[in-house]
Amino acid sequence: MPVSHAPISAFEVPDEAELPEDIRERILAVQDKAGFVPNVFWVLAHRPAEFRAFFAYHDALMEKDSGLTKGEREMIVVATSGINHCLYCVVAHGAILRIREGNPLIADQLAVDYRHADISARQRAMLDFAVQVATASHTVGEAERETLRAHGFSDEDIWDIGAVAAFFALSNRMAHVTAMRPNDAFHLMGRQPGEG
Amino acid sequence: MPVSHAPISAFEVPDEAELPEDIRERILAVQDKAGFVPNVFWVLAHRPAEFRAFFAYHDALMEKDSGLTKGEREMIVVATSGINHCLYCVVAHGAILRIREGNPLIADQLAVDYRHADISARQRAMLDFAVQVATASHTVGEAERETLRAHGFSDEDIWDIGAVAAFFALSNRMAHVTAMRPNDAFHLMGRQPGEG
Amino acid sequence: MPVSHAPISAFEVPDEAELPEDIRERILAVQDKAGFVPNVFWVLAHRPAEFRAFFAYHDALMEKDSGLTKGEREMIVVATSGINHCLYCVVAHGAILRIREGNPLIADQLAVDYRHADISARQRAMLDFAVQVATASHTVGEAERETLRAHGFSDEDIWDIGAVAAFFALSNRMAHVTAMRPNDAFHLMGRQPGEG
Amino acid sequence: MPVSHAPISAFEVPDEAELPEDIRERILAVQDKAGFVPNVFWVLAHRPAEFRAFFAYHDALMEKDSGLTKGEREMIVVATSGINHCLYCVVAHGAILRIREGNPLIADQLAVDYRHADISARQRAMLDFAVQVATASHTVGEAERETLRAHGFSDEDIWDIGAVAAFFALSNRMAHVTAMRPNDAFHLMGRQPGEG
Amino acid sequence: MPVSHAPISAFEVPDEAELPEDIRERILAVQDKAGFVPNVFWVLAHRPAEFRAFFAYHDALMEKDSGLTKGEREMIVVATSGINHCLYCVVAHGAILRIREGNPLIADQLAVDYRHADISARQRAMLDFAVQVATASHTVGEAERETLRAHGFSDEDIWDIGAVAAFFALSNRMAHVTAMRPNDAFHLMGRQPGEG
Amino acid sequence: MPVSHAPISAFEVPDEAELPEDIRERILAVQDKAGFVPNVFWVLAHRPAEFRAFFAYHDALMEKDSGLTKGEREMIVVATSGINHCLYCVVAHGAILRIREGNPLIADQLAVDYRHADISARQRAMLDFAVQVATASHTVGEAERETLRAHGFSDEDIWDIGAVAAFFALSNRMAHVTAMRPNDAFHLMGRQPGEG
């Protein structure tokens, strides 16, 4: 008996025709740019108001200028999503991370064991803080902020690290609540050196 | 040496004059309605784009019509925030919960030990699922959804329970990252029977 | 269907008439002083010999002179009982703590997240030790005692901190075994500034 | 450099001459009966009022008639103290258990891995409950009591199981706070078949 | 400052010339077959006697005929190594698994979140048992064996599942003790459909 | 109803007549030396190829010359097996440890609470590392190796500590998978001072 692919969501997924216009446009724009529509767009479109807030929050953190590079922000996503066993976020953001960093190995390293990844000491401190926010946020305090400052992070950077970890705490949980399945295409993207 | 109150945030808090107009209006509207401004508005106003997305997400989940009453959604907030040791969310949403339910005891019960609260079997099932999403979301699946359906929850309700727990996973972490302090006023609100 | 209050114990609770004379006198004395009888007295009276030992132990730790103020000892009770999810002890001793400290906020802070409470560095060290005794007592040793001494605690104080945490490890568990319900009155006591 | 024996307590231990009369008598009585004085008596005599309450509580649970045999109560002590890594209680009560049961193997089995001990299904259910009280007492409720009733335990027995586990939660923590060392003699007692 | 690749071991790695003849032959045979030498051979060759026992054990479990397919045995390796955060085993055995199953997605799924992988119910039961052996082996017993038998596993199959999980408990720990780095080549192997 | 002894394995145990010659010889040699056959030999003989690899690995670590004494290597076995709740390894290797060290107390101490054992600071550092390998090996790194070097351990010693902990991670799991029962004789061996 062949094992069949799971559907992309445990909930109903809207047809393109049913989508509110702004959501349809966002999805078409993504398709134009990436060549396919990441499943998170279809799955969350089940709830348009939440969809809009989710992507507004995502873009506010991940697309803006920051003391963290876009690649570093993806490192936080992949490392904390690995700790949280979130397949969607590890696979989709792992692909983005490989491409942003031009590094075919980094996503596997961060998802499985960020302590043994090819990253700088500063990035390791960034991930230690992010993982602490992901797993025991009540224990972070001034001592942790001082450690980050000693690695050259500004207070705005500290907010960014914490906020990305916090946002993907939400994102990981929505992926699990909906049994969100990553697109097959993500698994292979960025795995050739220099790809991206 | 007297112990002084901690500030409301570990990060800079904007003056009212600095606020973008839409955020200023939202804050004034809250003040008009509640008689004071919950600190979460001041603390998150440090980042206007994130502020807008945060409250859009919050309202999409907490203000809309749902198979869950508004009081039940606050139960999820208080129970999961208690598990996460989030003082801001327990104290602020505990006040809202007491008022919504007209029950001066329920917030303390849910924050400390939801298994011994004065709630229905259906609400207990709702909180078991929410706490599982909060603490080990990768373990929720069809079996958990079936349990909820057996208590009369629709699939839309299940999304709501999971999404509220997921959103406050973010909210709890932002409260910890910013060392967000609850307004003193929340501690006492709704503690008189019939208040609200 | 209204949710009814749980009974005060999962076990039989004696009538006043059945009580041994010394226990009846103790209960009447408490009633005279507090205006009501905390449920722990009724619940544990089911077992007179254990009742006597329990309160003898309680008084030996909580009523005597010590390098810790009575308020500080209540801080230990509330913080460790919060960690242990013990509703009875958080609610009943939270009330006593608010009154002893003349501080309407302190019990909620310690029960939910003692790391973000308005306490001194010395009190924070006290609670770090108490929580370690509550959750992983096999890991306390000379290093922990040295940390406490550096905050000005004597060896007698260290015993007191450890013994209060240890006694409420018992007390929390008896509350859970008996499903002991706190009196409604405790929830509101000491919540007005200057009350007590 | 030889490794020296640790002292029996991290705190001061009184001389016999300093002891209050009732405590001196209790200690002499134990010595007469056992041939030596278990260190717990010396260590806790540092605090006479706590000593009296501790042993009154101990005797109320461990010496009385109960639906549990004295050996079964010692099984609870050894299994929960093993989980808590309490050397004093495992070694001292392990000796008592071997003698009470006339079984040289049972204490090692229960201390290390109670799920693989030579005990009855009823005793296994008793220990499952006791260990749950020791490690996560907030999760015990009516379902757990029903399981015990199905194995023939009365409600009084259930209180006994829970209370013994709760008392040794205190006892284990006092042993760790004081770094209480077991008498060497306990290690060997009851290890010959038929001894006792 | 570029982040440099970590070395393949925290310990000395022998030159080919230093290798005992049998180990040199094994390494050359692997190179002939795979086209490169997996780093585990070089890293463990630091200790020839352990090397020989390690690969004898490995082959006894992974190369023999069994009621489990070779692919299923690799599933156990990848799922338990993911839980243990072992980068070497996830990456190296993930490659083998993709090739054995002809499935480019399966290794990522099992390493991150085996509960959401494209596997049969029988394979899910196999992995539940393997993960329990990996993380809390003292809790497996007759009930777990019965569950496996209900999925059609024989007692010999049960031994195999447990033994593979047990062997990689060792293997994961040796990889961490030596900071063993996976060959870059493994990351990409088997990622094209039909490859292998 | 008397509680009967569990069998020595949940799987079939071969008769002596069925054993391959090399395994029969090894078993007879052990019997000659020890006066009885430890059950691990009978239980693992169910799988001759695994038996050979297991004991080859065991001997490579435990019988060779090392910077760790044979007694110290047994300390690692007993401390990590205690953490893992492995009765077979605690009881069998506890006996060997008592004899190797001429110390009737050391095995009970290490199995229950190695932090309170009569060992040197160097041995405590050794066991801290071994327990970290046993329970969270992904967190060991250069900092841990530096701590060991500061206690005088060479890199070869560090490999030995880690490898013994890793091998018994396997061994503990095989004991649990097979429900391996220790020989009664082990419980008493080495408990008389000077025995051995």
PDB file of C-alpha atoms in Angstrom, chain B residues 55-159:
ATOM      1  CA  PHE B  55      -3.315  44.461  17.228  1.00  0.00           C
ATOM      2  CA  ALA B  56      -4.773  43.513  13.860  1.00  0.00           C
ATOM      3  CA  TYR B  57      -3.990  39.892  14.679  1.00  0.00           C
ATOM      4  CA  HIS B  58      -5.299  40.270  18.219  1.00  0.00           C
ATOM      5  CA  ASP B  59      -8.579  41.761  17.064  1.00  0.00           C
ATOM      6  CA  ALA B  60      -9.007  39.190  14.289  1.00  0.00           C
ATOM      7  CA  LEU B  61      -8.969  36.460  16.927  1.00  0.00           C
ATOM      8  CA  MET B  62     -10.391  38.051  20.060  1.00  0.00           C
ATOM      9  CA  GLU B  63     -13.052  40.483  18.842  1.00  0.00           C
ATOM     10  CA  LYS B  64     -14.808  38.544  16.087  1.00  0.00           C
ATOM     11  CA  ASP B  65     -17.822  36.254  16.398  1.00  0.00           C
ATOM     12  CA  SER B  66     -16.808  32.686  17.109  1.00  0.00           C
ATOM     13  CA  GLY B  67     -18.149  29.413  18.432  1.00  0.00           C
ATOM     14  CA  LEU B  68     -16.089  30.273  21.500  1.00  0.00           C
ATOM     15  CA  THR B  69     -17.399  33.057  23.712  1.00  0.00           C
ATOM     16  CA  LYS B  70     -15.128  36.010  24.323  1.00  0.00           C
ATOM     17  CA  GLY B  71     -14.786  34.780  27.894  1.00  0.00           C
ATOM     18  CA  GLU B  72     -13.653  31.354  26.672  1.00  0.00           C
ATOM     19  CA  ARG B  73     -11.025  32.957  24.463  1.00  0.00           C
ATOM     20  CA  GLU B  74      -9.732  34.852  27.504  1.00  0.00           C
ATOM     21  CA  MET B  75      -9.631  31.533  29.403  1.00  0.00           C
ATOM     22  CA  ILE B  76      -7.209  30.244  26.783  1.00  0.00           C
ATOM     23  CA  VAL B  77      -5.070  33.351  27.165  1.00  0.00           C
ATOM     24  CA  VAL B  78      -4.892  33.123  30.942  1.00  0.00           C
ATOM     25  CA  ALA B  79      -4.276  29.371  31.124  1.00  0.00           C
ATOM     26  CA  THR B  80      -1.518  29.311  28.508  1.00  0.00           C
ATOM     27  CA  SER B  81       0.085  32.508  29.814  1.00  0.00           C
ATOM     28  CA  GLY B  82       0.162  30.977  33.284  1.00  0.00           C
ATOM     29  CA  ILE B  83       1.992  27.927  31.913  1.00  0.00           C
ATOM     30  CA  ASN B  84       4.408  30.327  30.195  1.00  0.00           C
ATOM     31  CA  HIS B  85       4.954  32.425  33.357  1.00  0.00           C
ATOM     32  CA  CYS B  86       3.879  35.603  31.558  1.00  0.00           C
ATOM     33  CA  LEU B  87       2.938  38.150  34.210  1.00  0.00           C
ATOM     34  CA  TYR B  88       1.656  40.806  31.823  1.00  0.00           C
ATOM     35  CA  CYS B  89      -0.792  38.514  30.048  1.00  0.00           C
ATOM     36  CA  VAL B  90      -1.989  36.766  33.198  1.00  0.00           C
ATOM     37  CA  VAL B  91      -2.667  40.037  34.994  1.00  0.00           C
ATOM     38  CA  ALA B  92      -4.130  42.048  32.108  1.00  0.00           C
ATOM     39  CA  HIS B  93      -6.178  39.260  30.537  1.00  0.00           C
ATOM     40  CA  GLY B  94      -7.061  37.887  33.969  1.00  0.00           C
ATOM     41  CA  ALA B  95      -8.826  41.195  34.622  1.00  0.00           C
ATOM     42  CA  ILE B  96     -10.665  41.020  31.311  1.00  0.00           C
ATOM     43  CA  LEU B  97     -11.616  37.400  31.972  1.00  0.00           C
ATOM     44  CA  ARG B  98     -13.034  38.161  35.421  1.00  0.00           C
ATOM     45  CA  ILE B  99     -15.154  40.919  33.948  1.00  0.00           C
ATOM     46  CA  ARG B 100     -16.312  38.963  30.895  1.00  0.00           C
ATOM     47  CA  GLU B 101     -17.320  35.994  33.037  1.00  0.00           C
ATOM     48  CA  GLY B 102     -18.564  38.014  36.023  1.00  0.00           C
ATOM     49  CA  ASN B 103     -16.457  35.612  38.073  1.00  0.00           C
ATOM     50  CA  PRO B 104     -13.879  36.993  40.520  1.00  0.00           C
ATOM     51  CA  LEU B 105     -12.183  33.600  41.026  1.00  0.00           C
ATOM     52  CA  ILE B 106     -11.715  32.205  37.553  1.00  0.00           C
ATOM     53  CA  ALA B 107      -8.526  34.011  36.525  1.00  0.00           C
ATOM     54  CA  ASP B 108      -6.533  32.932  39.581  1.00  0.00           C
ATOM     55  CA  GLN B 109      -7.748  29.380  39.068  1.00  0.00           C
ATOM     56  CA  LEU B 110      -6.775  29.234  35.413  1.00  0.00           C
ATOM     57  CA  ALA B 111      -3.432  30.977  35.792  1.00  0.00           C
ATOM     58  CA  VAL B 112      -2.188  28.689  38.551  1.00  0.00           C
ATOM     59  CA  ASP B 113      -3.825  25.310  37.956  1.00  0.00           C
ATOM     60  CA  TYR B 114      -6.389  25.096  35.171  1.00  0.00           C
ATOM     61  CA  ARG B 115      -7.061  21.440  35.979  1.00  0.00           C
ATOM     62  CA  HIS B 116      -8.740  22.536  39.226  1.00  0.00           C
ATOM     63  CA  ALA B 117     -10.807  25.451  37.876  1.00  0.00           C
ATOM     64  CA  ASP B 118     -14.585  25.872  37.983  1.00  0.00           C
ATOM     65  CA  ILE B 119     -15.103  25.167  34.292  1.00  0.00           C
ATOM     66  CA  SER B 120     -17.170  22.736  32.234  1.00  0.00           C
ATOM     67  CA  ALA B 121     -15.820  19.488  30.784  1.00  0.00           C
ATOM     68  CA  ARG B 122     -16.016  21.125  27.344  1.00  0.00           C
ATOM     69  CA  GLN B 123     -13.914  24.062  28.530  1.00  0.00           C
ATOM     70  CA  ARG B 124     -11.443  21.670  30.126  1.00  0.00           C
ATOM     71  CA  ALA B 125     -11.015  19.904  26.762  1.00  0.00           C
ATOM     72  CA  MET B 126     -10.552  23.303  25.116  1.00  0.00           C
ATOM     73  CA  LEU B 127      -7.797  24.208  27.577  1.00  0.00           C
ATOM     74  CA  ASP B 128      -6.082  20.817  27.340  1.00  0.00           C
ATOM     75  CA  PHE B 129      -5.731  21.406  23.609  1.00  0.00           C
ATOM     76  CA  ALA B 130      -4.629  25.015  24.030  1.00  0.00           C
ATOM     77  CA  VAL B 131      -1.979  24.060  26.568  1.00  0.00           C
ATOM     78  CA  GLN B 132      -0.728  21.290  24.266  1.00  0.00           C
ATOM     79  CA  VAL B 133      -0.412  23.842  21.465  1.00  0.00           C
ATOM     80  CA  ALA B 134       1.414  26.164  23.836  1.00  0.00           C
ATOM     81  CA  THR B 135       3.904  23.595  25.105  1.00  0.00           C
ATOM     82  CA  ALA B 136       4.317  20.803  22.523  1.00  0.00           C
ATOM     83  CA  SER B 137       2.451  21.776  19.376  1.00  0.00           C
ATOM     84  CA  HIS B 138       4.220  19.169  17.250  1.00  0.00           C
ATOM     85  CA  THR B 139       2.285  16.479  19.143  1.00  0.00           C
ATOM     86  CA  VAL B 140      -1.206  17.684  18.194  1.00  0.00           C
ATOM     87  CA  GLY B 141      -2.924  15.794  15.413  1.00  0.00           C
ATOM     88  CA  GLU B 142      -6.113  14.137  14.304  1.00  0.00           C
ATOM     89  CA  ALA B 143      -6.606  12.366  17.660  1.00  0.00           C
ATOM     90  CA  GLU B 144      -6.679  15.708  19.463  1.00  0.00           C
ATOM     91  CA  ARG B 145      -9.056  17.167  16.885  1.00  0.00           C
ATOM     92  CA  GLU B 146     -11.348  14.163  17.354  1.00  0.00           C
ATOM     93  CA  THR B 147     -11.424  14.708  21.112  1.00  0.00           C
ATOM     94  CA  LEU B 148     -12.476  18.299  20.586  1.00  0.00           C
ATOM     95  CA  ARG B 149     -15.175  17.320  18.084  1.00  0.00           C
ATOM     96  CA  ALA B 150     -16.536  14.853  20.647  1.00  0.00           C
ATOM     97  CA  HIS B 151     -17.029  17.851  22.955  1.00  0.00           C
ATOM     98  CA  GLY B 152     -19.025  19.638  20.273  1.00  0.00           C
ATOM     99  CA  PHE B 153     -16.335  21.873  18.828  1.00  0.00           C
ATOM    100  CA  SER B 154     -16.475  22.546  15.077  1.00  0.00           C
ATOM    101  CA  ASP B 155     -13.357  22.678  12.934  1.00  0.00           C
ATOM    102  CA  GLU B 156     -13.606  26.463  12.967  1.00  0.00           C
ATOM    103  CA  ASP B 157     -13.644  26.364  16.767  1.00  0.00           C
ATOM    104  CA  ILE B 158     -10.559  24.133  16.731  1.00  0.00           C
ATOM    105  CA  TRP B 159      -8.729  26.655  14.562  1.00  0.00           C
TER     106      TRP B 159
END
